[in-house]
Coordinates of C-alpha atoms and ligand atoms in Angstrom, one line a residue:
X1 CA 0.2 -59.1 14.8
X2 CA -2.4 -59.8 17.5
X3 CA -4.2 -56.8 19.0
X4 CA -3.3 -56.0 22.6
X5 CA -6.7 -55.8 24.1
X6 CA -8.4 -57.6 27.0
X7 CA -10.6 -60.6 26.2
X8 CA -13.6 -60.5 28.5
X9 CA -16.4 -63.0 27.9
X10 CA -19.8 -61.6 26.6
X11 CA -22.3 -63.0 29.2
X12 CA -26.0 -62.6 29.7
X13 CA -25.5 -62.0 33.4
X14 CA -23.6 -58.8 32.6
X15 CA -26.7 -57.4 31.0
X16 CA -28.9 -57.7 34.0
X17 CA -26.3 -56.4 36.5
X18 CA -25.4 -53.5 34.2
X19 CA -29.1 -52.6 33.8
X20 CA -29.8 -52.7 37.6
X21 CA -27.0 -50.3 38.3
X22 CA -27.4 -47.8 35.4
X23 CA -31.2 -47.7 35.2
X24 CA -32.3 -48.0 38.9
X25 CA -35.7 -46.6 38.5
X26 CA -36.7 -48.0 35.2
X27 CA -39.8 -50.2 35.2
X28 CA -40.9 -53.6 34.0
X29 CA -44.6 -53.8 33.8
X30 CA -46.6 -57.1 33.2
X31 CA -50.1 -58.0 32.8
X32 CA -50.1 -61.2 34.9
X33 CA -51.8 -64.6 34.4
X34 CA -53.5 -64.1 37.7
X35 CA -55.1 -60.8 36.5
X36 CA -53.6 -57.7 37.9
X37 CA -50.8 -55.5 36.6
X38 CA -47.4 -56.1 38.3
X39 CA -44.7 -53.5 38.2
X40 CA -41.2 -53.3 39.7
X41 CA -37.8 -51.8 38.9
X42 CA -34.7 -53.2 37.2
X43 CA -32.9 -53.7 40.6
X44 CA -35.8 -55.6 41.9
X45 CA -35.7 -57.8 38.8
X46 CA -32.0 -58.4 39.3
X47 CA -32.4 -59.3 42.9
X48 CA -35.3 -61.7 42.2
X49 CA -33.2 -63.2 39.4
X50 CA -30.3 -63.9 41.7
X51 CA -32.8 -65.5 44.2
X52 CA -34.1 -67.7 41.5
X53 CA -30.6 -68.8 40.5
X54 CA -30.0 -69.9 44.1
X55 CA -33.3 -71.7 44.1
X56 CA -32.3 -73.5 40.9
X57 CA -29.1 -74.6 42.5
X58 CA -31.0 -75.8 45.5
X59 CA -33.1 -77.9 43.2
X60 CA -29.8 -79.4 41.9
X61 CA -29.8 -77.6 38.6
X62 CA -26.2 -77.8 37.1
X63 CA -24.5 -75.8 34.2
X64 CA -25.8 -77.2 30.9
X65 CA -29.1 -78.5 32.3
X66 CA -32.2 -77.5 30.2
X67 CA -34.9 -75.5 32.0
X68 CA -38.0 -75.7 30.0
X69 CA -40.6 -72.8 30.0
X70 CA -44.2 -72.9 28.9
X71 CA -45.2 -69.3 29.6
X72 CA -46.6 -66.0 28.5
X73 CA -44.5 -62.8 28.3
X74 CA -44.3 -61.7 32.0
X75 CA -41.7 -60.6 34.6
X76 CA -41.4 -64.2 35.9
X77 CA -40.6 -65.5 32.5
X78 CA -37.9 -62.8 32.2
X79 CA -36.5 -63.8 35.7
X80 CA -36.2 -67.4 34.4
X81 CA -34.5 -66.3 31.2
X82 CA -31.8 -64.5 33.1
X83 CA -31.4 -66.8 36.1
X84 CA -31.1 -70.1 34.1
X85 CA -28.7 -68.6 31.4
X86 CA -26.9 -66.6 34.0
X87 CA -25.9 -69.6 36.2
X88 CA -24.8 -71.6 33.1
X89 CA -27.9 -73.7 32.5
X90 CA -30.0 -73.4 29.3
X91 CA -33.3 -71.7 29.0
X92 CA -35.5 -73.7 26.8
X93 CA -38.6 -71.8 25.7
X94 CA -41.5 -73.8 24.4
X95 CA -44.5 -72.8 22.2
X96 CA -47.7 -74.0 24.0
X97 CA -49.7 -74.0 20.8
X98 CA -47.5 -76.7 19.3
X99 CA -49.3 -80.0 18.6
X100 CA -48.9 -82.4 21.6
X101 CA -46.7 -84.8 19.7
X102 CA -44.3 -82.0 18.8
X103 CA -44.2 -80.8 22.5
X104 CA -43.5 -84.2 23.6
X105 CA -40.8 -84.6 21.0
X106 CA -39.0 -81.4 22.0
X107 CA -39.2 -81.8 25.8
X108 CA -37.5 -85.2 25.4
X109 CA -35.1 -84.2 22.6
X110 CA -33.9 -81.3 24.7
X111 CA -33.9 -83.5 27.8
X112 CA -35.4 -80.8 30.0
X113 CA -34.8 -81.4 33.7
X114 CA -37.4 -78.9 35.0
X115 CA -40.3 -77.2 33.4
X116 CA -41.6 -73.9 34.4
X117 CA -45.2 -73.4 33.6
X118 CA -47.8 -70.5 33.7
X119 CA -51.2 -71.2 35.3
X120 CA -52.9 -71.2 31.9
X121 CA -50.8 -74.1 30.7
X122 CA -51.1 -76.3 33.8
X123 CA -53.9 -78.4 32.2
X124 CA -51.7 -79.1 29.2
X125 CA -48.9 -80.4 31.3
X126 CA -51.3 -82.4 33.4
X127 CA -52.3 -84.2 30.2
X128 CA -48.8 -84.7 28.9
X129 CA -46.4 -85.2 31.9
X130 CA -46.5 -88.9 31.6
X131 CA -44.7 -88.6 28.3
X132 CA -41.8 -86.8 30.0
X133 CA -40.0 -89.5 32.0
X134 CA -36.9 -87.4 32.5
X135 CA -38.4 -84.3 33.8
X136 CA -37.6 -84.0 37.5
X137 CA -40.0 -81.4 38.5
X138 CA -42.5 -78.8 37.4
X139 CA -42.6 -75.2 38.8
X140 CA -45.8 -73.4 38.6
X141 CA -45.3 -69.7 38.0
X142 CA -47.5 -68.2 40.7
X143 CA -47.6 -67.5 44.5
X144 CA -49.0 -69.8 47.2
X145 CA -52.3 -67.9 47.3
X146 CA -53.0 -68.7 43.7
X147 CA -51.5 -72.2 43.6
X148 CA -54.1 -74.6 42.3
X149 CA -54.8 -78.1 43.1
X150 CA -53.1 -80.2 40.4
X151 CA -52.5 -83.9 39.5
X152 CA -49.1 -82.9 38.2
X153 CA -46.4 -84.8 40.3
X154 CA -43.3 -83.3 41.6
X155 CA -44.8 -79.7 41.8
X156 CA -43.1 -76.6 43.2
X157 CA -44.5 -73.1 43.7
X158 CA -42.4 -70.4 42.0
X159 CA -42.8 -67.8 44.7
X160 CA -42.2 -70.4 47.5
X161 CA -38.9 -71.2 45.9
X162 CA -37.9 -67.7 45.6
X163 CA -38.9 -66.8 49.1
X164 CA -36.5 -69.4 50.6
X165 CA -33.5 -67.5 49.1
X166 CA -31.8 -64.2 49.5
X167 CA -30.4 -62.2 46.6
X168 CA -26.8 -62.8 47.6
X169 CA -25.5 -64.6 44.6
X170 CA -22.4 -64.0 42.2
X171 CA -22.9 -64.9 38.6
X172 CA -20.3 -67.4 37.5
X173 CA -17.9 -66.6 34.7
X174 CA -17.4 -69.0 31.8
X175 CA -16.6 -69.1 28.1
X176 CA -18.9 -66.8 26.1
X177 CA -19.5 -69.7 23.5
X178 CA -21.4 -71.5 26.3
X179 CA -24.9 -72.3 25.3
X180 CA -27.5 -70.0 27.0
X181 CA -30.8 -70.9 25.6
X182 CA -32.8 -72.9 23.0
X183 CA -35.8 -72.7 20.8
X184 CA -37.1 -75.2 18.4
X185 CA -38.3 -74.0 15.0
X186 CA -41.9 -75.1 14.2
X187 CA -41.1 -77.2 11.1
X188 CA -44.2 -77.3 8.7
X189 CA -43.1 -80.9 8.0
X190 CA -41.2 -83.3 10.2
X191 CA -40.1 -82.8 13.8
X192 CA -39.1 -79.4 15.1
X193 CA -35.4 -78.6 14.9
X194 CA -33.4 -77.2 17.9
X195 CA -31.6 -73.9 17.7
X196 CA -29.1 -73.5 20.5
X197 CA -28.1 -69.9 21.2
X198 CA -24.9 -68.9 23.0
X199 CA -24.2 -66.1 25.5
X200 CA -22.0 -64.5 22.7
X201 CA -24.7 -64.8 20.0
X202 CA -27.4 -63.4 22.2
X203 CA -25.3 -60.4 23.5
X204 CA -24.0 -59.6 20.0
X205 CA -27.5 -59.8 18.5
X206 CA -28.7 -57.4 21.1
X207 CA -26.0 -55.0 20.4
X208 CA -26.6 -55.4 16.6
X209 CA -30.3 -54.5 17.0
X210 CA -29.4 -51.4 19.1
X211 CA -27.1 -50.3 16.2
X212 CA -30.0 -50.2 13.6
X213 CA -30.3 -46.7 12.2
X214 CA -33.9 -45.6 12.4
X215 CA -35.0 -47.8 15.3
X216 CA -34.0 -45.7 18.5
X217 CA -34.2 -47.7 21.6
X218 CA -33.3 -46.0 24.8
X219 CA -34.3 -44.9 28.3
X220 CA -37.2 -42.9 26.8
X221 CA -38.6 -46.1 25.1
X222 CA -41.5 -48.0 26.5
X223 CA -41.4 -51.3 24.5
X224 CA -44.2 -53.8 24.2
X225 CA -43.1 -57.2 23.1
X226 CA -46.2 -58.9 21.8
X227 CA -44.1 -61.3 20.0
X228 CA -43.9 -64.3 22.4
X229 CA -40.9 -65.0 24.6
X230 CA -41.3 -68.6 23.4
X231 CA -40.7 -67.4 19.8
X232 CA -37.0 -66.6 19.3
X233 CA -36.5 -64.8 22.6
X234 CA -39.2 -62.3 21.8
X235 CA -36.9 -61.2 19.0
X236 CA -34.3 -60.2 21.4
X237 CA -36.3 -57.6 23.3
X238 CA -35.5 -59.0 26.8
X239 CA -31.7 -58.5 26.1
X240 CA -31.6 -55.4 24.0
X241 CA -34.3 -53.7 26.0
X242 CA -32.3 -54.0 29.3
X243 CA -29.0 -52.8 27.6
X244 CA -30.8 -49.8 26.4
X245 CA -32.5 -49.1 29.8
X246 CA -36.0 -49.1 28.2
X247 CA -39.2 -49.7 30.0
X248 CA -40.6 -53.1 29.2
X249 CA -44.2 -53.8 29.1
X250 CA -45.3 -57.5 29.0
X251 CA -48.8 -58.3 27.8
X252 CA -49.2 -61.6 29.6
X253 CA -52.0 -63.7 28.2
X254 CA -54.0 -60.9 26.7
X255 CA -53.0 -60.4 23.1
X256 CA -56.4 -59.4 21.7
X257 CA -56.9 -55.9 20.1
X258 CA -58.9 -54.2 23.1
X259 CA -56.4 -55.5 25.7
X260 CA -53.4 -54.4 23.7
X261 CA -54.9 -51.0 23.0
X262 CA -55.5 -50.4 26.7
X263 CA -52.0 -51.5 27.7
X264 CA -50.5 -49.2 25.1
X265 CA -52.3 -46.3 26.4
X266 CA -52.0 -47.0 30.1
X267 CA -48.2 -47.7 29.8
X268 CA -47.6 -45.1 27.2
X269 CA -46.0 -47.6 24.9
X270 CA -43.7 -46.0 22.2
X271 CA -42.6 -49.2 20.4
X272 CA -44.5 -52.4 19.9
X273 CA -43.0 -55.6 18.3
X274 CA -45.1 -58.4 16.9
X275 CA -46.4 -60.4 13.9
X276 CA -49.0 -59.0 11.4
X277 CA -51.8 -61.1 12.8
X278 CA -51.6 -59.2 16.1
X279 CA -51.7 -55.8 14.4
X280 CA -54.7 -56.9 12.4
X281 CA -56.5 -57.4 15.7
X282 CA -55.3 -54.1 17.1
X283 CA -56.1 -52.1 14.0
X284 CA -59.6 -53.7 13.8
X285 CA -60.3 -52.6 17.3
X286 CA -59.0 -49.0 16.8
X287 CA -61.0 -48.7 13.7
X288 CA -64.2 -49.9 15.3
X289 CA -63.8 -47.7 18.3
X290 CA -62.6 -44.7 16.4
X291 CA -59.6 -44.4 18.9
X292 CA -56.1 -43.0 18.4
X293 CA -52.8 -43.7 20.1
X294 CA -51.2 -40.9 22.3
X295 CA -47.8 -42.5 22.7
X296 CA -47.2 -45.2 20.0
X297 CA -44.4 -44.2 17.7
X298 CA -43.4 -47.3 16.0
X299 CA -44.4 -50.9 15.4
X300 CA -41.9 -53.5 14.3
X301 CA -43.5 -56.1 12.1
X302 CA -42.0 -59.4 11.1
X303 CA -42.5 -63.2 11.1
X304 CA -44.4 -62.9 7.9
X305 CA -44.8 -60.2 5.3
X306 CA -46.3 -56.9 6.5
X307 CA -49.1 -56.0 4.2
X308 CA -48.6 -52.6 2.5
X309 CA -52.2 -51.7 3.5
X310 CA -51.2 -52.2 7.1
X311 CA -48.1 -50.0 6.8
X312 CA -50.2 -47.3 5.3
X313 CA -53.0 -47.6 7.8
X314 CA -50.7 -47.2 10.7
X315 CA -49.2 -44.1 9.1
X316 CA -52.3 -42.3 7.8
X317 CA -54.6 -43.0 10.6
X318 CA -52.3 -43.1 13.7
X319 CA -49.0 -41.3 12.6
X320 CA -47.2 -44.6 13.6
X321 CA -44.2 -45.7 11.7
X322 CA -44.6 -49.5 10.8
X323 CA -41.2 -50.9 10.2
X324 CA -41.0 -54.3 8.6
X325 CA -38.3 -56.8 9.8
X326 CA -37.2 -60.2 8.5
X327 CA -35.5 -62.9 10.3
X328 CA -35.5 -66.5 11.4
X329 CA -35.3 -68.5 14.6
X330 CA -32.0 -69.7 13.3
X331 CA -30.7 -66.0 13.1
X332 CA -31.6 -65.0 16.7
X333 CA -33.8 -63.7 14.8
X334 CA -33.1 -60.4 13.1
X335 CA -31.5 -60.2 9.6
X336 CA -33.0 -57.1 7.8
X337 CA -35.0 -54.1 8.5
X338 CA -36.9 -51.9 6.0
X339 CA -36.3 -48.3 6.6
X340 CA -35.9 -45.9 3.6
X341 CA -32.7 -43.9 3.6
X342 CA -33.2 -40.2 4.0
X343 CA -32.8 -39.7 0.3
X344 CA -35.6 -42.1 -0.4
X345 CA -38.2 -40.4 1.8
X346 CA -40.7 -37.7 0.8
X347 CA -42.9 -39.4 -1.8
X348 CA -45.0 -41.9 0.1
X349 CA -45.6 -44.2 -2.9
X350 CA -41.8 -44.6 -3.3
X351 CA -41.5 -45.0 0.4
X352 CA -44.0 -47.6 0.6
X353 CA -42.3 -49.6 -2.1
X354 CA -39.2 -49.7 0.2
X355 CA -41.2 -50.3 3.3
X356 CA -43.0 -53.2 1.7
X357 CA -39.7 -55.0 1.1
X358 CA -38.0 -57.0 3.9
X359 CA -35.2 -54.6 4.1
X360 CA -31.5 -53.8 4.4
X361 CA -29.0 -55.7 6.5
X362 CA -28.6 -55.1 10.1
X363 CA -24.9 -54.9 11.1
X364 CA -23.5 -58.3 11.8
X365 CA -25.3 -60.3 9.2
X366 CA -24.2 -60.9 5.6
X367 CA -26.5 -62.2 2.8
X368 CA -26.4 -63.3 -0.8
X369 CA -28.7 -65.0 -3.2
X370 CA -27.9 -68.0 -5.3
X371 CA -29.3 -70.0 -8.2
X372 CA -30.0 -73.7 -8.0
X373 CA -26.3 -74.5 -8.8
X374 CA -25.1 -72.2 -5.9
X375 CA -23.9 -69.5 -8.3
X376 CA -24.2 -66.0 -6.7
X377 CA -26.8 -63.8 -8.4
X378 CA -26.6 -60.1 -9.0
X379 CA -28.2 -57.6 -6.7
X380 CA -30.4 -56.0 -9.5
X381 CA -33.8 -56.3 -7.9
X382 CA -34.8 -58.8 -10.6
X383 CA -32.7 -61.9 -10.1
X384 CA -34.5 -64.3 -7.8
X385 CA -32.6 -67.0 -5.8
X386 CA -32.3 -68.7 -2.6
X387 CA -31.3 -66.4 0.3
X388 CA -28.2 -67.4 2.2
X389 CA -26.9 -65.7 5.3
X390 CA -24.0 -65.8 7.8
X391 CA -23.1 -64.0 10.9
X392 CA -22.2 -64.4 14.6
X393 CA -25.9 -64.8 15.6
X394 CA -26.7 -67.4 12.9
X395 CA -26.6 -71.1 13.7
X396 CA -23.9 -73.3 12.6
X397 CA -26.0 -76.5 13.1
X398 CA -29.2 -77.8 14.7
X399 CA -29.0 -79.3 18.1
X400 CA -28.3 -83.0 18.0
X401 CA -29.7 -83.3 14.5
X402 CA -27.1 -84.2 11.9
X403 CA -29.6 -84.9 9.2
X404 CA -31.2 -81.4 9.3
X405 CA -27.7 -79.8 9.7
X406 CA -26.5 -81.6 6.6
X407 CA -29.2 -80.0 4.5
X408 CA -29.1 -76.5 6.0
X409 CA -25.7 -75.2 4.8
X410 CA -24.0 -74.4 1.4
X411 CA -20.8 -75.9 0.6
X412 CA -19.1 -72.7 1.5
X413 CA -20.7 -72.6 5.0
X414 CA -23.6 -70.2 4.5
X415 CA -27.0 -70.9 6.1
X416 CA -29.7 -71.7 3.6
X417 CA -32.8 -69.8 4.7
X418 CA -35.3 -71.6 2.4
X419 CA -36.5 -68.2 1.4
X420 CA -36.4 -67.0 -2.3
X421 CA -35.7 -63.4 -2.6
X422 CA -34.4 -60.5 -4.7
X423 CA -31.9 -57.9 -3.5
X424 CA -32.0 -54.5 -5.2
X425 CA -29.0 -52.3 -6.1
X426 CA -29.6 -50.2 -2.9
X427 CA -29.3 -53.4 -0.8
X428 CA -33.0 -53.9 0.0
X429 CA -34.0 -57.5 0.1
X430 CA -37.4 -58.7 -0.8
X431 CA -38.8 -62.1 -0.1
X432 CA -40.5 -63.6 -3.1
X433 CA -41.6 -66.7 -1.4
X434 CA -40.6 -69.7 0.6
X435 CA -38.7 -72.2 -1.7
X436 CA -41.5 -74.6 -1.2
X437 CA -44.5 -72.1 -1.6
X438 CA -43.4 -70.4 -4.8
X439 CA -45.8 -71.4 -7.7
X440 CA -44.1 -72.7 -10.7
X441 CA -46.0 -71.9 -13.8
X442 CA -44.8 -72.8 -17.2
X443 CA -41.1 -72.5 -16.1
X444 CA -41.7 -69.1 -14.5
X445 CA -42.2 -68.3 -10.8
X446 CA -45.2 -66.6 -9.4
X447 CA -44.9 -65.3 -5.8
X448 CA -47.8 -66.4 -3.6
X449 CA -46.8 -63.8 -1.1
X450 CA -47.1 -60.9 -3.7
X451 CA -50.5 -62.1 -4.7
X452 CA -51.7 -62.4 -1.1
X453 CA -50.3 -59.0 -0.4
X454 CA -52.4 -57.6 -3.3
X455 CA -55.6 -59.6 -2.3
X456 CA -55.7 -58.3 1.3
X457 CA -55.5 -54.8 0.0
X458 CA -59.1 -55.3 -1.0
X459 CA -61.2 -53.6 1.8
X460 CA -63.5 -56.7 2.0
X461 CA -60.8 -59.3 2.4
X462 CA -59.9 -60.2 6.0
X463 CA -57.2 -62.8 5.0
X464 CA -55.9 -64.4 1.9
X465 CA -53.7 -67.4 0.9
X466 CA -52.4 -68.4 -2.5
X467 CA -51.2 -71.8 -3.4
X468 CA -50.1 -73.6 -6.5
X469 CA -52.5 -76.2 -7.8
X470 CA -51.7 -78.9 -10.4
X471 CA -52.3 -77.9 -13.9
X472 CA -51.8 -80.1 -17.0
X473 CA -50.6 -77.4 -19.3
X474 CA -48.8 -75.0 -16.9
X475 CA -47.6 -77.5 -14.3
X476 CA -49.0 -75.3 -11.6
X477 CA -51.4 -72.4 -11.4
X478 CA -52.4 -70.1 -8.5
X479 CA -55.5 -70.6 -6.5
X480 CA -56.7 -67.7 -4.4
X481 CA -58.3 -68.6 -1.0
X482 CA -60.1 -65.8 0.7
X483 CA -61.7 -65.1 4.2
X484 CA -64.2 -62.3 3.7
X485 CA -64.5 -59.5 6.2
X486 CA -67.6 -59.9 8.3
X487 CA -70.8 -59.1 6.4
X488 CA -69.0 -58.9 3.0
X489 CA -70.2 -60.9 0.0
X490 CA -67.4 -60.0 -2.3
X491 CA -67.3 -62.6 -5.1
X492 CA -64.7 -64.2 -7.5
X493 CA -65.3 -61.7 -10.3
X494 CA -64.7 -58.7 -8.0
X495 CA -61.5 -60.2 -6.7
X496 CA -60.2 -60.9 -10.1
X497 CA -61.1 -57.5 -11.3
X498 CA -59.4 -55.9 -8.3
X499 CA -56.1 -58.0 -9.0
X500 CA -56.2 -57.4 -12.7
X501 CA -55.1 -53.8 -12.1
X502 CA -52.4 -54.8 -9.7
X503 CA -50.6 -57.9 -11.1
X504 CA -49.2 -59.2 -14.3
X505 CA -51.9 -60.9 -16.4
X506 CA -50.3 -64.4 -16.2
X507 CA -50.2 -64.1 -12.4
X508 CA -54.1 -63.8 -12.0
X509 CA -55.3 -66.7 -10.1
X510 CA -57.2 -69.4 -12.1
X511 CA -59.8 -69.5 -9.4
X512 CA -61.0 -67.9 -6.1
X513 CA -62.5 -69.9 -3.3
X514 CA -64.0 -68.4 -0.1
X515 CA -63.6 -70.1 3.2
X516 CA -64.5 -69.2 6.8
X517 CA -60.9 -69.5 8.1
X518 CA -57.4 -70.4 7.2
X519 CA -55.1 -72.8 9.0
X520 CA -52.4 -71.2 11.2
X521 CA -49.4 -72.8 12.8
X522 CA -48.1 -72.4 16.3
X523 CA -46.5 -69.1 15.6
X524 CA -49.6 -67.7 13.8
X525 CA -48.2 -68.2 10.3
X526 CA -50.3 -69.5 7.4
X527 CA -50.0 -73.3 7.0
X528 CA -49.6 -73.5 3.3
X529 CA -48.7 -77.3 3.6
X530 CA -52.2 -77.9 5.1
X531 CA -53.9 -75.9 2.4
X532 CA -52.0 -77.7 -0.3
X533 CA -53.1 -81.0 1.2
X534 CA -56.7 -79.8 1.4
X535 CA -56.8 -78.6 -2.2
X536 CA -54.6 -81.3 -3.7
X537 CA -57.4 -82.8 -5.7
X538 CA -59.0 -79.4 -6.7
X539 CA -59.7 -79.0 -10.4
X540 CA -59.2 -75.5 -11.6
X541 CA -61.8 -74.3 -14.1
X542 CA -59.0 -73.6 -16.6
X543 CA -58.1 -77.3 -16.8
Ligands
ADP601 P1 -40.8 -70.6 12.4 O1 -40.5 -71.2 13.7 O2 -42.2 -70.5 12.1 O3 -40.0 -71.1 11.1 P2 -39.4 -68.3 12.0 O4 -39.6 -66.9 12.6 O5 -38.1 -68.9 12.2 O6 -40.5 -69.1 12.5 O7 -39.7 -68.2 10.5 C1 -38.7 -67.6 9.7 C2 -39.4 -67.4 8.3 O8 -40.5 -66.6 8.3 C3 -38.5 -66.7 7.2 O9 -37.7 -67.7 6.7 C4 -39.5 -66.1 6.3 O10 -39.9 -67.1 5.4 C5 -40.7 -65.7 7.2 N1 -40.6 -64.3 7.5 C6 -40.0 -63.7 8.6 N2 -40.1 -62.4 8.6 C7 -40.7 -62.1 7.3 C8 -41.2 -61.0 6.7 N3 -41.0 -59.8 7.2 N4 -41.7 -61.0 5.4 C9 -41.9 -62.3 4.9 N5 -41.5 -63.4 5.5 C10 -41.0 -63.4 6.7

């Protein structure tokens, strides 16, 4: 028997209109590309978003057209999110740090019709625009007074477009499965792969995040998404933040420690979301200045493993709860969050064990681990296998990419994450490694992530990476690559001695090398593939 309930589409435009009516004095604050802080309320955001939707129509934008953005986290970027998706077009956010050939590939693969660009990235487009034959126009995200001279053809000024329109616009209604936005994953090898979100998946993901026990988000929250809006919709903050009526604080182009610390204080930020690298910068600054936070309650850390030392420092020095989350672009992105259950709290060592894991499922996502033949493995905290997921906010294919799609799913339709993990009897998942980064030593696996985690706990280590290097007897053995803290002269023997007390003996790296810096990809992640290439002929002293 079918339930007798209405079937109303879940649409992104509902979020902005709901927020404007229900939280009329809530603020959106942005540090702008031009410099000053900009602030306005939800109703002003909604009005300008409607103006922009009308402006897009005037430009000839139709449903399904792709609207590219190359921009920081600011109110204008938020307006583009809501205007393009709301009118039925597709908001395609792009990472400006991608290598040029990858940017060219994704603009053309997505067939962007217009590209909105922040002042900072204008020079980038001036260099690349000739490779975008199908792009009809570029919109510079500024006002007339700040509009620079540019060689870019077919250029519009954002505020001029907006000024020509009133806010009298009714959002169209359509099927909730309609595509709303897209984001390409920065593949470490090969071309990036397109993830195409739907209205339904984005609204559901927002509601799922708001249902997480232990991450309260509401009208009293002041949320700082440091995670870029070009990286998986800033983890959904622009959607769930508005549903919850939270104050949103956008950092614009300034993501360094001092700038973030100032913004957190000035805007009384309670919740900050970002990748570990960003928090390293912030914590370094706080340490140096001997400062504390007066408002910050929580940081949500994801994208790569949150070092236990970082979680502890946030707690011990600043009374801030650092919560680790795990997810993927393909998952909108959130999958798990690591918050100890009430019965697990009290003893910090135990708690840290849990908080160091990637966490428990968020409602709306299912996961399992499987062996190489696809057999399901037990949740015993020991068995390691590839992590598979499914849910309404998980992709069911890559955009116009049948080859990548064919490889991405199990026979029974689960998405293959490419992560190797364990799941303990309490349901906490722990990433052991990426399938391609795990070190295979004599038939056993060594987790490069675990070793890195231990190595960065050394007070004189700024950053560390572990890769597998060819070994005649063991097939592969770990090599530890360290960036020292400034002024430190920590050596190989010190490092090995430090690790000896922390990891199994056969995990100890066969060698330690010190470098000035490690290679990072466009989303700030360590590029292990590059390191493996760099050290491919390295001879370990144990050979
Ligand atoms: P990219 O575009 O760089 O692939 P994603 O955010 O999609 O960016 O990357 C997803 C991957 O990042 C996951 O499959 C996992 O390997 C890693 N990751 C994300 N969060 C964590 C975490 N908390 N701990 C460890 N690894 C993580």
